[in-house]
Amino acid sequence: MHDMYNMYGKNWRVSKAFVLLILALIITTSSVLIYFQALNLMQPTETYTTTPTVTPTITPPWSDVTLSGAGASFLAPQMIEWSRILAESKGLKVEYQSVGSGAGRDMFFNKVVHFAGSDPPLTKEQYMRYVGKVMQLPIVVGSIAIIYNVPELPSDRSICLSSDLIALIYKGEVTYWDDQRILDLNPGLSGILPHREIVAVHRSDSSGTTAVFTTYLNKASPGIWTSNLVGFTIDWPVDATGRGIGGKGNEGVTQAVKTTPYSLGYVELSYAITQGLPTAAIRNSEGMCVKPTNQTILNAVRNSALLLPQSPLDDWSDVLARMLNPPGKDSYPIVSFSYIFIYRAYPDKNVVEALREFIKWINTEGQERMVPGYLPIPKEVREINLKAVDLLEVGES
Amino acid sequence: MFRSYFIRKLKNYLMLSLAIFVSVLAVIPLFSMLYMVIVEGGKVLLDAGLSFITELPPTPLSSSIGGVAPALLGSVLASTLAIAISGPIAFLVAFFVTEFKNSSFSKISEVVVRSFSGIPSIIVSMFVYSTVVMRMGTQSLFAGSLSLAIVALPYAYVYFTSAMKSIPESLREAAMSLGMSRFKALRYVYVGVSKKYILTGILMSYIKAFGETAPLLFTMGFLMNSVFAGFLQPSNALPILVFIYALSPYEVFHKVAWGATLLLIIIYLVLFSLARSLLKGVKL
């Protein structure tokens, strides 16, 4: 009897301890929540007072909408930059996840996110399936740089490569850095380029960068790089020779080239710039060796004299191939657009308003807020994109 | 006779030094990793100070490091919610399986729950994505928590089973002989006896949920322009932030990734040592 009494007493203490623990948990969680909520509330009010364009009395229709986007990792830094500016200046919330072009499209078509980011446009086949429903807007100009690691090469000298040479290197047919075909293009480098095997680094994951790069090789050197070697992931012929290395993401390729002497790889230009790696000049369609700079990339976009589709609702599938290897003596040959996909109609009126504001802003002011390595789209393209603002409507998507 | 004694001694020393060498070899990567994270992340944390846990993450052109507030809050909330979901389920299953060892239902649930731990966590992510996220039409903190709950379930279960098994048979029999029902015995005897094991289990599965990346990839979304958007809205988590920021080309992003990694390790070590100290105190 005594024991049992004691036991209940002890257990009473135990359960009291449990109750206290749970209470403590609830209190800490809620206080943390309240604290962060307060932080959250503070931020817009701060900026509202500093921005004269937004009057504090009228709340914009997008104030309780968060636009979500997903897709190409290439677009992520620019999107992050834009979304922060939009949040601070207009209170428009946009969140972009970098999951890759393929996964982003999947989320978009499953209506899990409001918009998708993609390096290549929809293929003709995909376009036909969504014709009239999905709009494609090219919003930044990107470019792929060939980076290399040849310790013997002084930093003030750069190497020039042609599409034929790049294709042959990735096919494993040009083996050494002092190959006669490389020296023919770089007469000044004979005696400097070593007799070493070239290690070709490529992406191991499915990637829009690979799609653009292989499309370029196929367009500029169709005799060497056949169309079965074009796509998001391909079987690299150089791997069979044992001189090919795969890297995950632009970061992986950059690291592999950095740490492997006598290697070469292809990455988005921003990685070459921020990591300080030398970039190769590439021989363009008029036989000039051109390095990737803002000017040469812009020249390429202008000179491609594109017969661009005139509406975001049109088929953009062949724009990628048309833009690569454009005419012009000062054009860098590997340039492409990156796109966002939106639906023409969304059921929620506030989402439509938010998207209108978003599209309007990124095609006007946003184009002046570019992150290094990204270039603004030409004026003509902005005008085409702005048509999407009027095309957007409330309805079933 | 002395020779064989000498050889035995020698063998002993040889094997001993081999064992020490191998265990040092095993520990080296761990410590070099810790060292790297503490040096690189320490610089960032000291530089940013307290603002590292209250501010929004930086953008590529930001001059300051900013902070990881959305990711930290998202991680804390999602793992708490995940344990709130999986904890009770794991506890009840563990209770049932240890109490009714011979029932076929408990044998089946034992196998099912344990096999959960073998599922690659990215598949859990795809599963929650296709069932919850697609139906809700958005990624959310809630979907992320569900995903984490599935991943944490087998861990919690294993800890809770060992908690239940730690109860001496004599106490079990004593409770029964007093005429207690099984649930009364659970409530008044088992929980009290094994409460430290149970708390350890909760903590360890919380740690597990806190450090997971893959279950959140398609379910949690991403949030970096506000600290908290709502339970049914996209959120962020420390491992996701590290994953995305580490893969970017920007120096400021790499710094945040290092700082966030150190923060993760600090949280992990604190919770882990708490769990260890709890276990040490268990005496019967």
PDB file of N, CA and C in Angstrom, chain A residues 4 7-8 11 14-15 18 21 29 32-33 35-37 39-40 43 66 77 80-81 83-84 87 93-99 103 106-107 110-113 248 251 270-271 274-275 370-372 374, chain B residues 53-54 56-62 69 73 77 129 133-134 137-139 178 180 187-189 191-192 195 199 217-218 221-228 233 244-250 253-254:
ATOM      1  N   MET A   4       2.738   1.520  -3.293  1.00  0.00           N
ATOM      2  CA  MET A   4       1.932   1.962  -4.405  1.00  0.00           C
ATOM      3  C   MET A   4       1.698   3.472  -4.314  1.00  0.00           C
ATOM      4  N   MET A   7       4.658   5.124  -5.526  1.00  0.00           N
ATOM      5  CA  MET A   7       4.837   5.016  -6.963  1.00  0.00           C
ATOM      6  C   MET A   7       3.993   6.066  -7.681  1.00  0.00           C
ATOM      7  N   TYR A   8       2.744   6.205  -7.234  1.00  0.00           N
ATOM      8  CA  TYR A   8       1.901   7.206  -7.884  1.00  0.00           C
ATOM      9  C   TYR A   8       2.473   8.598  -7.686  1.00  0.00           C
ATOM     10  N   ASN A  11       5.304   9.095 -10.054  1.00  0.00           N
ATOM     11  CA  ASN A  11       4.838   9.282 -11.421  1.00  0.00           C
ATOM     12  C   ASN A  11       4.170  10.627 -11.620  1.00  0.00           C
ATOM     13  N   VAL A  14       6.871  12.775 -12.468  1.00  0.00           N
ATOM     14  CA  VAL A  14       7.337  12.548 -13.840  1.00  0.00           C
ATOM     15  C   VAL A  14       6.422  13.221 -14.839  1.00  0.00           C
ATOM     16  N   SER A  15       5.108  13.008 -14.640  1.00  0.00           N
ATOM     17  CA  SER A  15       4.203  13.594 -15.636  1.00  0.00           C
ATOM     18  C   SER A  15       4.208  15.109 -15.522  1.00  0.00           C
ATOM     19  N   PHE A  18       6.985  16.196 -17.564  1.00  0.00           N
ATOM     20  CA  PHE A  18       6.650  16.143 -18.983  1.00  0.00           C
ATOM     21  C   PHE A  18       5.804  17.326 -19.404  1.00  0.00           C
ATOM     22  N   LEU A  21       7.864  20.335 -19.624  1.00  0.00           N
ATOM     23  CA  LEU A  21       8.713  20.292 -20.808  1.00  0.00           C
ATOM     24  C   LEU A  21       7.935  20.709 -22.046  1.00  0.00           C
ATOM     25  N   THR A  29       8.779  27.926 -28.847  1.00  0.00           N
ATOM     26  CA  THR A  29       8.423  27.969 -30.267  1.00  0.00           C
ATOM     27  C   THR A  29       7.604  29.214 -30.570  1.00  0.00           C
ATOM     28  N   VAL A  32       9.693  32.358 -30.407  1.00  0.00           N
ATOM     29  CA  VAL A  32      10.547  32.464 -31.594  1.00  0.00           C
ATOM     30  C   VAL A  32       9.727  32.932 -32.780  1.00  0.00           C
ATOM     31  N   LEU A  33       8.527  32.316 -32.909  1.00  0.00           N
ATOM     32  CA  LEU A  33       7.632  32.687 -34.007  1.00  0.00           C
ATOM     33  C   LEU A  33       7.275  34.159 -33.961  1.00  0.00           C
ATOM     34  N   TYR A  35       8.796  36.518 -32.477  1.00  0.00           N
ATOM     35  CA  TYR A  35       9.985  37.321 -32.712  1.00  0.00           C
ATOM     36  C   TYR A  35      10.257  37.478 -34.206  1.00  0.00           C
ATOM     37  N   PHE A  36      10.204  36.320 -34.916  1.00  0.00           N
ATOM     38  CA  PHE A  36      10.486  36.386 -36.346  1.00  0.00           C
ATOM     39  C   PHE A  36       9.365  37.103 -37.092  1.00  0.00           C
ATOM     40  N   GLN A  37       8.136  36.887 -36.638  1.00  0.00           N
ATOM     41  CA  GLN A  37       6.991  37.577 -37.250  1.00  0.00           C
ATOM     42  C   GLN A  37       7.191  39.082 -37.141  1.00  0.00           C
ATOM     43  N   LEU A  39      10.005  40.625 -36.862  1.00  0.00           N
ATOM     44  CA  LEU A  39      11.065  40.982 -37.806  1.00  0.00           C
ATOM     45  C   LEU A  39      10.488  41.165 -39.199  1.00  0.00           C
ATOM     46  N   ASN A  40       9.621  40.187 -39.543  1.00  0.00           N
ATOM     47  CA  ASN A  40       8.987  40.186 -40.844  1.00  0.00           C
ATOM     48  C   ASN A  40       8.182  41.447 -41.086  1.00  0.00           C
ATOM     49  N   GLN A  43      10.306  44.695 -41.697  1.00  0.00           N
ATOM     50  CA  GLN A  43      11.001  44.952 -42.944  1.00  0.00           C
ATOM     51  C   GLN A  43      10.197  45.746 -43.977  1.00  0.00           C
ATOM     52  N   THR A  66       2.673  35.232 -52.897  1.00  0.00           N
ATOM     53  CA  THR A  66       4.086  34.945 -53.123  1.00  0.00           C
ATOM     54  C   THR A  66       4.186  34.181 -54.426  1.00  0.00           C
ATOM     55  N   PRO A  77      20.900  33.006 -59.657  1.00  0.00           N
ATOM     56  CA  PRO A  77      21.504  34.214 -59.074  1.00  0.00           C
ATOM     57  C   PRO A  77      20.804  35.497 -59.535  1.00  0.00           C
ATOM     58  N   ILE A  80      17.436  35.700 -57.833  1.00  0.00           N
ATOM     59  CA  ILE A  80      17.591  36.041 -56.423  1.00  0.00           C
ATOM     60  C   ILE A  80      17.812  37.543 -56.285  1.00  0.00           C
ATOM     61  N   GLU A  81      18.662  38.087 -57.150  1.00  0.00           N
ATOM     62  CA  GLU A  81      18.931  39.522 -57.125  1.00  0.00           C
ATOM     63  C   GLU A  81      17.649  40.308 -57.404  1.00  0.00           C
ATOM     64  N   SER A  83      14.508  39.321 -57.186  1.00  0.00           N
ATOM     65  CA  SER A  83      13.428  39.138 -56.210  1.00  0.00           C
ATOM     66  C   SER A  83      13.679  39.981 -54.962  1.00  0.00           C
ATOM     67  N   ARG A  84      14.957  40.117 -54.566  1.00  0.00           N
ATOM     68  CA  ARG A  84      15.236  40.936 -53.391  1.00  0.00           C
ATOM     69  C   ARG A  84      14.898  42.408 -53.670  1.00  0.00           C
ATOM     70  N   ALA A  87      11.155  42.793 -53.658  1.00  0.00           N
ATOM     71  CA  ALA A  87      10.581  42.707 -52.312  1.00  0.00           C
ATOM     72  C   ALA A  87      10.812  44.008 -51.562  1.00  0.00           C
ATOM     73  N   LYS A  93       6.515  39.742 -53.644  1.00  0.00           N
ATOM     74  CA  LYS A  93       7.321  38.609 -53.199  1.00  0.00           C
ATOM     75  C   LYS A  93       7.449  37.562 -54.296  1.00  0.00           C
ATOM     76  N   VAL A  94       8.670  37.299 -54.701  1.00  0.00           N
ATOM     77  CA  VAL A  94       8.949  36.274 -55.696  1.00  0.00           C
ATOM     78  C   VAL A  94      10.007  35.361 -55.108  1.00  0.00           C
ATOM     79  N   GLU A  95       9.773  34.052 -55.167  1.00  0.00           N
ATOM     80  CA  GLU A  95      10.785  33.109 -54.669  1.00  0.00           C
ATOM     81  C   GLU A  95      11.118  32.129 -55.775  1.00  0.00           C
ATOM     82  N   TYR A  96      12.397  31.983 -56.043  1.00  0.00           N
ATOM     83  CA  TYR A  96      12.841  31.107 -57.130  1.00  0.00           C
ATOM     84  C   TYR A  96      13.730  30.012 -56.590  1.00  0.00           C
ATOM     85  N   GLN A  97      13.408  28.746 -56.917  1.00  0.00           N
ATOM     86  CA  GLN A  97      14.247  27.641 -56.471  1.00  0.00           C
ATOM     87  C   GLN A  97      15.052  27.119 -57.626  1.00  0.00           C
ATOM     88  N   SER A  98      16.318  26.887 -57.342  1.00  0.00           N
ATOM     89  CA  SER A  98      17.187  26.367 -58.370  1.00  0.00           C
ATOM     90  C   SER A  98      17.158  24.841 -58.320  1.00  0.00           C
ATOM     91  N   VAL A  99      16.377  24.212 -59.204  1.00  0.00           N
ATOM     92  CA  VAL A  99      16.260  22.751 -59.199  1.00  0.00           C
ATOM     93  C   VAL A  99      16.675  22.141 -60.538  1.00  0.00           C
ATOM     94  N   ALA A 103      13.427  19.648 -63.833  1.00  0.00           N
ATOM     95  CA  ALA A 103      12.562  19.566 -62.655  1.00  0.00           C
ATOM     96  C   ALA A 103      11.652  20.789 -62.577  1.00  0.00           C
ATOM     97  N   ASP A 106       8.726  20.357 -64.845  1.00  0.00           N
ATOM     98  CA  ASP A 106       7.802  19.371 -64.291  1.00  0.00           C
ATOM     99  C   ASP A 106       6.910  20.020 -63.234  1.00  0.00           C
ATOM    100  N   MET A 107       7.530  20.809 -62.339  1.00  0.00           N
ATOM    101  CA  MET A 107       6.755  21.480 -61.300  1.00  0.00           C
ATOM    102  C   MET A 107       5.771  22.472 -61.911  1.00  0.00           C
ATOM    103  N   ASN A 110       2.876  20.693 -63.542  1.00  0.00           N
ATOM    104  CA  ASN A 110       2.011  20.127 -62.510  1.00  0.00           C
ATOM    105  C   ASN A 110       1.355  21.207 -61.659  1.00  0.00           C
ATOM    106  N   LYS A 111       1.585  22.445 -62.016  1.00  0.00           N
ATOM    107  CA  LYS A 111       0.985  23.610 -61.330  1.00  0.00           C
ATOM    108  C   LYS A 111       1.360  23.690 -59.861  1.00  0.00           C
ATOM    109  N   VAL A 112       2.593  23.292 -59.570  1.00  0.00           N
ATOM    110  CA  VAL A 112       3.094  23.422 -58.210  1.00  0.00           C
ATOM    111  C   VAL A 112       3.747  24.790 -58.028  1.00  0.00           C
ATOM    112  N   VAL A 113       4.296  25.336 -59.113  1.00  0.00           N
ATOM    113  CA  VAL A 113       4.866  26.689 -59.067  1.00  0.00           C
ATOM    114  C   VAL A 113       4.185  27.552 -60.122  1.00  0.00           C
ATOM    115  N   LYS A 248      29.670  17.587 -61.608  1.00  0.00           N
ATOM    116  CA  LYS A 248      28.268  17.878 -61.349  1.00  0.00           C
ATOM    117  C   LYS A 248      28.052  19.376 -61.260  1.00  0.00           C
ATOM    118  N   GLU A 251      29.623  24.284 -61.095  1.00  0.00           N
ATOM    119  CA  GLU A 251      30.597  24.313 -60.013  1.00  0.00           C
ATOM    120  C   GLU A 251      31.548  23.120 -60.101  1.00  0.00           C
ATOM    121  N   SER A 270      29.526  33.250 -66.016  1.00  0.00           N
ATOM    122  CA  SER A 270      29.656  33.825 -64.673  1.00  0.00           C
ATOM    123  C   SER A 270      30.605  33.004 -63.797  1.00  0.00           C
ATOM    124  N   TYR A 271      30.674  31.692 -64.015  1.00  0.00           N
ATOM    125  CA  TYR A 271      31.584  30.857 -63.232  1.00  0.00           C
ATOM    126  C   TYR A 271      33.030  31.138 -63.600  1.00  0.00           C
ATOM    127  N   THR A 274      33.823  34.705 -61.982  1.00  0.00           N
ATOM    128  CA  THR A 274      33.985  34.778 -60.527  1.00  0.00           C
ATOM    129  C   THR A 274      35.110  33.889 -60.028  1.00  0.00           C
ATOM    130  N   GLN A 275      35.425  32.818 -60.755  1.00  0.00           N
ATOM    131  CA  GLN A 275      36.499  31.938 -60.305  1.00  0.00           C
ATOM    132  C   GLN A 275      37.842  32.317 -60.908  1.00  0.00           C
ATOM    133  N   MET A 370      21.603  43.888 -63.742  1.00  0.00           N
ATOM    134  CA  MET A 370      22.113  42.559 -64.068  1.00  0.00           C
ATOM    135  C   MET A 370      23.311  42.190 -63.197  1.00  0.00           C
ATOM    136  N   VAL A 371      23.371  40.904 -62.868  1.00  0.00           N
ATOM    137  CA  VAL A 371      24.490  40.338 -62.115  1.00  0.00           C
ATOM    138  C   VAL A 371      25.620  40.065 -63.123  1.00  0.00           C
ATOM    139  N   PRO A 372      26.899  40.245 -62.738  1.00  0.00           N
ATOM    140  CA  PRO A 372      27.992  39.975 -63.680  1.00  0.00           C
ATOM    141  C   PRO A 372      27.901  38.571 -64.265  1.00  0.00           C
ATOM    142  N   TYR A 374      25.695  37.914 -66.627  1.00  0.00           N
ATOM    143  CA  TYR A 374      24.388  37.904 -67.274  1.00  0.00           C
ATOM    144  C   TYR A 374      24.261  39.186 -68.068  1.00  0.00           C
TER     145      TYR A 374
ATOM    146  N   ILE B  53      21.712  35.095 -37.564  1.00  0.00           N
ATOM    147  CA  ILE B  53      20.481  34.330 -37.359  1.00  0.00           C
ATOM    148  C   ILE B  53      19.225  35.190 -37.420  1.00  0.00           C
ATOM    149  N   THR B  54      19.373  36.477 -37.698  1.00  0.00           N
ATOM    150  CA  THR B  54      18.160  37.297 -37.766  1.00  0.00           C
ATOM    151  C   THR B  54      17.931  37.903 -39.142  1.00  0.00           C
ATOM    152  N   LEU B  56      18.076  38.227 -43.586  1.00  0.00           N
ATOM    153  CA  LEU B  56      17.762  37.452 -44.782  1.00  0.00           C
ATOM    154  C   LEU B  56      19.053  37.101 -45.522  1.00  0.00           C
ATOM    155  N   PRO B  57      19.044  35.995 -46.271  1.00  0.00           N
ATOM    156  CA  PRO B  57      20.255  35.602 -47.011  1.00  0.00           C
ATOM    157  C   PRO B  57      20.637  36.657 -48.053  1.00  0.00           C
ATOM    158  N   PRO B  58      21.919  36.727 -48.411  1.00  0.00           N
ATOM    159  CA  PRO B  58      22.368  37.752 -49.343  1.00  0.00           C
ATOM    160  C   PRO B  58      21.998  37.417 -50.788  1.00  0.00           C
ATOM    161  N   THR B  59      22.106  38.409 -51.658  1.00  0.00           N
ATOM    162  CA  THR B  59      21.957  38.203 -53.095  1.00  0.00           C
ATOM    163  C   THR B  59      23.353  38.303 -53.704  1.00  0.00           C
ATOM    164  N   PRO B  60      23.528  37.932 -54.990  1.00  0.00           N
ATOM    165  CA  PRO B  60      24.887  37.920 -55.546  1.00  0.00           C
ATOM    166  C   PRO B  60      25.606  39.268 -55.422  1.00  0.00           C
ATOM    167  N   LEU B  61      24.862  40.377 -55.473  1.00  0.00           N
ATOM    168  CA  LEU B  61      25.523  41.676 -55.429  1.00  0.00           C
ATOM    169  C   LEU B  61      25.575  42.265 -54.023  1.00  0.00           C
ATOM    170  N   SER B  62      25.085  41.528 -53.017  1.00  0.00           N
ATOM    171  CA  SER B  62      25.108  42.051 -51.645  1.00  0.00           C
ATOM    172  C   SER B  62      26.539  42.274 -51.194  1.00  0.00           C
ATOM    173  N   ALA B  69      18.111  33.619 -41.433  1.00  0.00           N
ATOM    174  CA  ALA B  69      16.898  33.554 -40.626  1.00  0.00           C
ATOM    175  C   ALA B  69      15.804  32.651 -41.215  1.00  0.00           C
ATOM    176  N   LEU B  73      14.701  29.258 -39.088  1.00  0.00           N
ATOM    177  CA  LEU B  73      13.336  29.108 -38.580  1.00  0.00           C
ATOM    178  C   LEU B  73      12.635  27.943 -39.266  1.00  0.00           C
ATOM    179  N   LEU B  77      11.127  24.727 -37.265  1.00  0.00           N
ATOM    180  CA  LEU B  77       9.698  24.424 -37.317  1.00  0.00           C
ATOM    181  C   LEU B  77       9.429  23.083 -37.997  1.00  0.00           C
ATOM    182  N   TYR B 129       6.011  14.677 -52.814  1.00  0.00           N
ATOM    183  CA  TYR B 129       5.763  15.630 -53.902  1.00  0.00           C
ATOM    184  C   TYR B 129       4.551  15.206 -54.714  1.00  0.00           C
ATOM    185  N   VAL B 133       2.214  17.564 -52.364  1.00  0.00           N
ATOM    186  CA  VAL B 133       2.525  18.854 -52.997  1.00  0.00           C
ATOM    187  C   VAL B 133       1.664  19.084 -54.232  1.00  0.00           C
ATOM    188  N   MET B 134       1.542  18.051 -55.091  1.00  0.00           N
ATOM    189  CA  MET B 134       0.781  18.254 -56.314  1.00  0.00           C
ATOM    190  C   MET B 134      -0.690  18.479 -56.014  1.00  0.00           C
ATOM    191  N   GLY B 137      -1.044  21.999 -54.593  1.00  0.00           N
ATOM    192  CA  GLY B 137      -0.746  23.034 -55.573  1.00  0.00           C
ATOM    193  C   GLY B 137       0.393  23.942 -55.176  1.00  0.00           C
ATOM    194  N   THR B 138       1.072  23.620 -54.096  1.00  0.00           N
ATOM    195  CA  THR B 138       2.251  24.403 -53.743  1.00  0.00           C
ATOM    196  C   THR B 138       3.135  23.587 -52.818  1.00  0.00           C
ATOM    197  N   GLN B 139       4.415  23.886 -52.862  1.00  0.00           N
ATOM    198  CA  GLN B 139       5.310  23.295 -51.882  1.00  0.00           C
ATOM    199  C   GLN B 139       5.096  24.044 -50.579  1.00  0.00           C
ATOM    200  N   LEU B 178      -0.475  -5.952 -10.057  1.00  0.00           N
ATOM    201  CA  LEU B 178      -1.320  -4.998  -9.341  1.00  0.00           C
ATOM    202  C   LEU B 178      -2.667  -4.814 -10.027  1.00  0.00           C
ATOM    203  N   MET B 180      -3.004  -3.648 -13.149  1.00  0.00           N
ATOM    204  CA  MET B 180      -3.038  -2.518 -14.077  1.00  0.00           C
ATOM    205  C   MET B 180      -3.328  -3.019 -15.492  1.00  0.00           C
ATOM    206  N   ARG B 187       1.394   4.168 -18.829  1.00  0.00           N
ATOM    207  CA  ARG B 187       1.279   5.538 -18.341  1.00  0.00           C
ATOM    208  C   ARG B 187       2.044   5.723 -17.019  1.00  0.00           C
ATOM    209  N   TYR B 188       1.888   4.753 -16.075  1.00  0.00           N
ATOM    210  CA  TYR B 188       2.424   4.972 -14.728  1.00  0.00           C
ATOM    211  C   TYR B 188       3.783   4.325 -14.494  1.00  0.00           C
ATOM    212  N   VAL B 189       4.093   3.256 -15.241  1.00  0.00           N
ATOM    213  CA  VAL B 189       5.343   2.556 -14.955  1.00  0.00           C
ATOM    214  C   VAL B 189       6.365   2.721 -16.081  1.00  0.00           C
ATOM    215  N   VAL B 191       6.651   4.569 -18.881  1.00  0.00           N
ATOM    216  CA  VAL B 191       7.127   5.898 -19.281  1.00  0.00           C
ATOM    217  C   VAL B 191       8.083   6.449 -18.236  1.00  0.00           C
ATOM    218  N   GLY B 192       7.705   6.251 -16.964  1.00  0.00           N
ATOM    219  CA  GLY B 192       8.553   6.767 -15.906  1.00  0.00           C
ATOM    220  C   GLY B 192       9.917   6.106 -15.895  1.00  0.00           C
ATOM    221  N   LYS B 195      11.877   7.069 -19.299  1.00  0.00           N
ATOM    222  CA  LYS B 195      11.659   8.410 -19.857  1.00  0.00           C
ATOM    223  C   LYS B 195      12.925   9.006 -20.471  1.00  0.00           C
ATOM    224  N   LEU B 199      13.254  10.392 -24.191  1.00  0.00           N
ATOM    225  CA  LEU B 199      13.729  11.742 -24.516  1.00  0.00           C
ATOM    226  C   LEU B 199      14.918  11.678 -25.471  1.00  0.00           C
ATOM    227  N   LEU B 217      13.944  18.512 -50.861  1.00  0.00           N
ATOM    228  CA  LEU B 217      14.284  19.130 -52.148  1.00  0.00           C
ATOM    229  C   LEU B 217      13.069  19.509 -52.979  1.00  0.00           C
ATOM    230  N   PHE B 218      12.075  18.626 -53.068  1.00  0.00           N
ATOM    231  CA  PHE B 218      10.918  18.943 -53.907  1.00  0.00           C
ATOM    232  C   PHE B 218       9.712  19.344 -53.076  1.00  0.00           C
ATOM    233  N   GLY B 221      10.271  23.838 -50.982  1.00  0.00           N
ATOM    234  CA  GLY B 221      10.332  25.086 -51.722  1.00  0.00           C
ATOM    235  C   GLY B 221      11.553  25.876 -51.309  1.00  0.00           C
ATOM    236  N   PHE B 222      11.490  27.172 -51.548  1.00  0.00           N
ATOM    237  CA  PHE B 222      12.627  28.023 -51.211  1.00  0.00           C
ATOM    238  C   PHE B 222      12.073  29.371 -50.787  1.00  0.00           C
ATOM    239  N   LEU B 223      12.698  29.960 -49.782  1.00  0.00           N
ATOM    240  CA  LEU B 223      12.199  31.232 -49.263  1.00  0.00           C
ATOM    241  C   LEU B 223      13.406  32.047 -48.835  1.00  0.00           C
ATOM    242  N   MET B 224      13.544  33.222 -49.405  1.00  0.00           N
ATOM    243  CA  MET B 224      14.678  34.033 -48.960  1.00  0.00           C
ATOM    244  C   MET B 224      14.377  35.523 -48.896  1.00  0.00           C
ATOM    245  N   ASN B 225      13.140  35.911 -49.225  1.00  0.00           N
ATOM    246  CA  ASN B 225      12.828  37.328 -49.134  1.00  0.00           C
ATOM    247  C   ASN B 225      11.918  37.663 -47.963  1.00  0.00           C
ATOM    248  N   SER B 226      11.504  36.655 -47.218  1.00  0.00           N
ATOM    249  CA  SER B 226      10.843  36.909 -45.942  1.00  0.00           C
ATOM    250  C   SER B 226      11.203  35.759 -45.013  1.00  0.00           C
ATOM    251  N   VAL B 227      11.049  36.004 -43.711  1.00  0.00           N
ATOM    252  CA  VAL B 227      11.525  35.012 -42.754  1.00  0.00           C
ATOM    253  C   VAL B 227      10.564  33.828 -42.652  1.00  0.00           C
ATOM    254  N   PHE B 228       9.277  34.117 -42.715  1.00  0.00           N
ATOM    255  CA  PHE B 228       8.282  33.059 -42.564  1.00  0.00           C
ATOM    256  C   PHE B 228       7.068  33.437 -43.392  1.00  0.00           C
ATOM    257  N   GLN B 233       2.828  27.483 -46.883  1.00  0.00           N
ATOM    258  CA  GLN B 233       3.570  28.205 -47.917  1.00  0.00           C
ATOM    259  C   GLN B 233       5.006  27.678 -47.969  1.00  0.00           C
ATOM    260  N   ILE B 244      22.229  24.865 -52.041  1.00  0.00           N
ATOM    261  CA  ILE B 244      22.092  25.776 -53.177  1.00  0.00           C
ATOM    262  C   ILE B 244      23.189  26.837 -53.187  1.00  0.00           C
ATOM    263  N   TYR B 245      23.513  27.375 -52.002  1.00  0.00           N
ATOM    264  CA  TYR B 245      24.506  28.446 -51.974  1.00  0.00           C
ATOM    265  C   TYR B 245      25.913  27.931 -52.240  1.00  0.00           C
ATOM    266  N   ALA B 246      26.202  26.697 -51.824  1.00  0.00           N
ATOM    267  CA  ALA B 246      27.556  26.177 -52.033  1.00  0.00           C
ATOM    268  C   ALA B 246      27.830  25.931 -53.509  1.00  0.00           C
ATOM    269  N   LEU B 247      26.762  25.673 -54.282  1.00  0.00           N
ATOM    270  CA  LEU B 247      26.955  25.365 -55.696  1.00  0.00           C
ATOM    271  C   LEU B 247      26.982  26.604 -56.579  1.00  0.00           C
ATOM    272  N   SER B 248      26.878  27.793 -55.987  1.00  0.00           N
ATOM    273  CA  SER B 248      26.849  28.999 -56.798  1.00  0.00           C
ATOM    274  C   SER B 248      28.273  29.514 -57.014  1.00  0.00           C
ATOM    275  N   PRO B 249      28.475  30.415 -57.965  1.00  0.00           N
ATOM    276  CA  PRO B 249      29.836  30.908 -58.182  1.00  0.00           C
ATOM    277  C   PRO B 249      30.219  32.077 -57.271  1.00  0.00           C
ATOM    278  N   TYR B 250      29.336  32.532 -56.398  1.00  0.00           N
ATOM    279  CA  TYR B 250      29.607  33.794 -55.704  1.00  0.00           C
ATOM    280  C   TYR B 250      30.245  33.592 -54.339  1.00  0.00           C
ATOM    281  N   PHE B 253      28.002  33.906 -51.316  1.00  0.00           N
ATOM    282  CA  PHE B 253      27.157  32.730 -51.131  1.00  0.00           C
ATOM    283  C   PHE B 253      27.939  31.618 -50.434  1.00  0.00           C
ATOM    284  N   HIS B 254      29.202  31.460 -50.852  1.00  0.00           N
ATOM    285  CA  HIS B 254      30.025  30.417 -50.235  1.00  0.00           C
ATOM    286  C   HIS B 254      30.208  30.694 -48.751  1.00  0.00           C
TER     287      HIS B 254
END
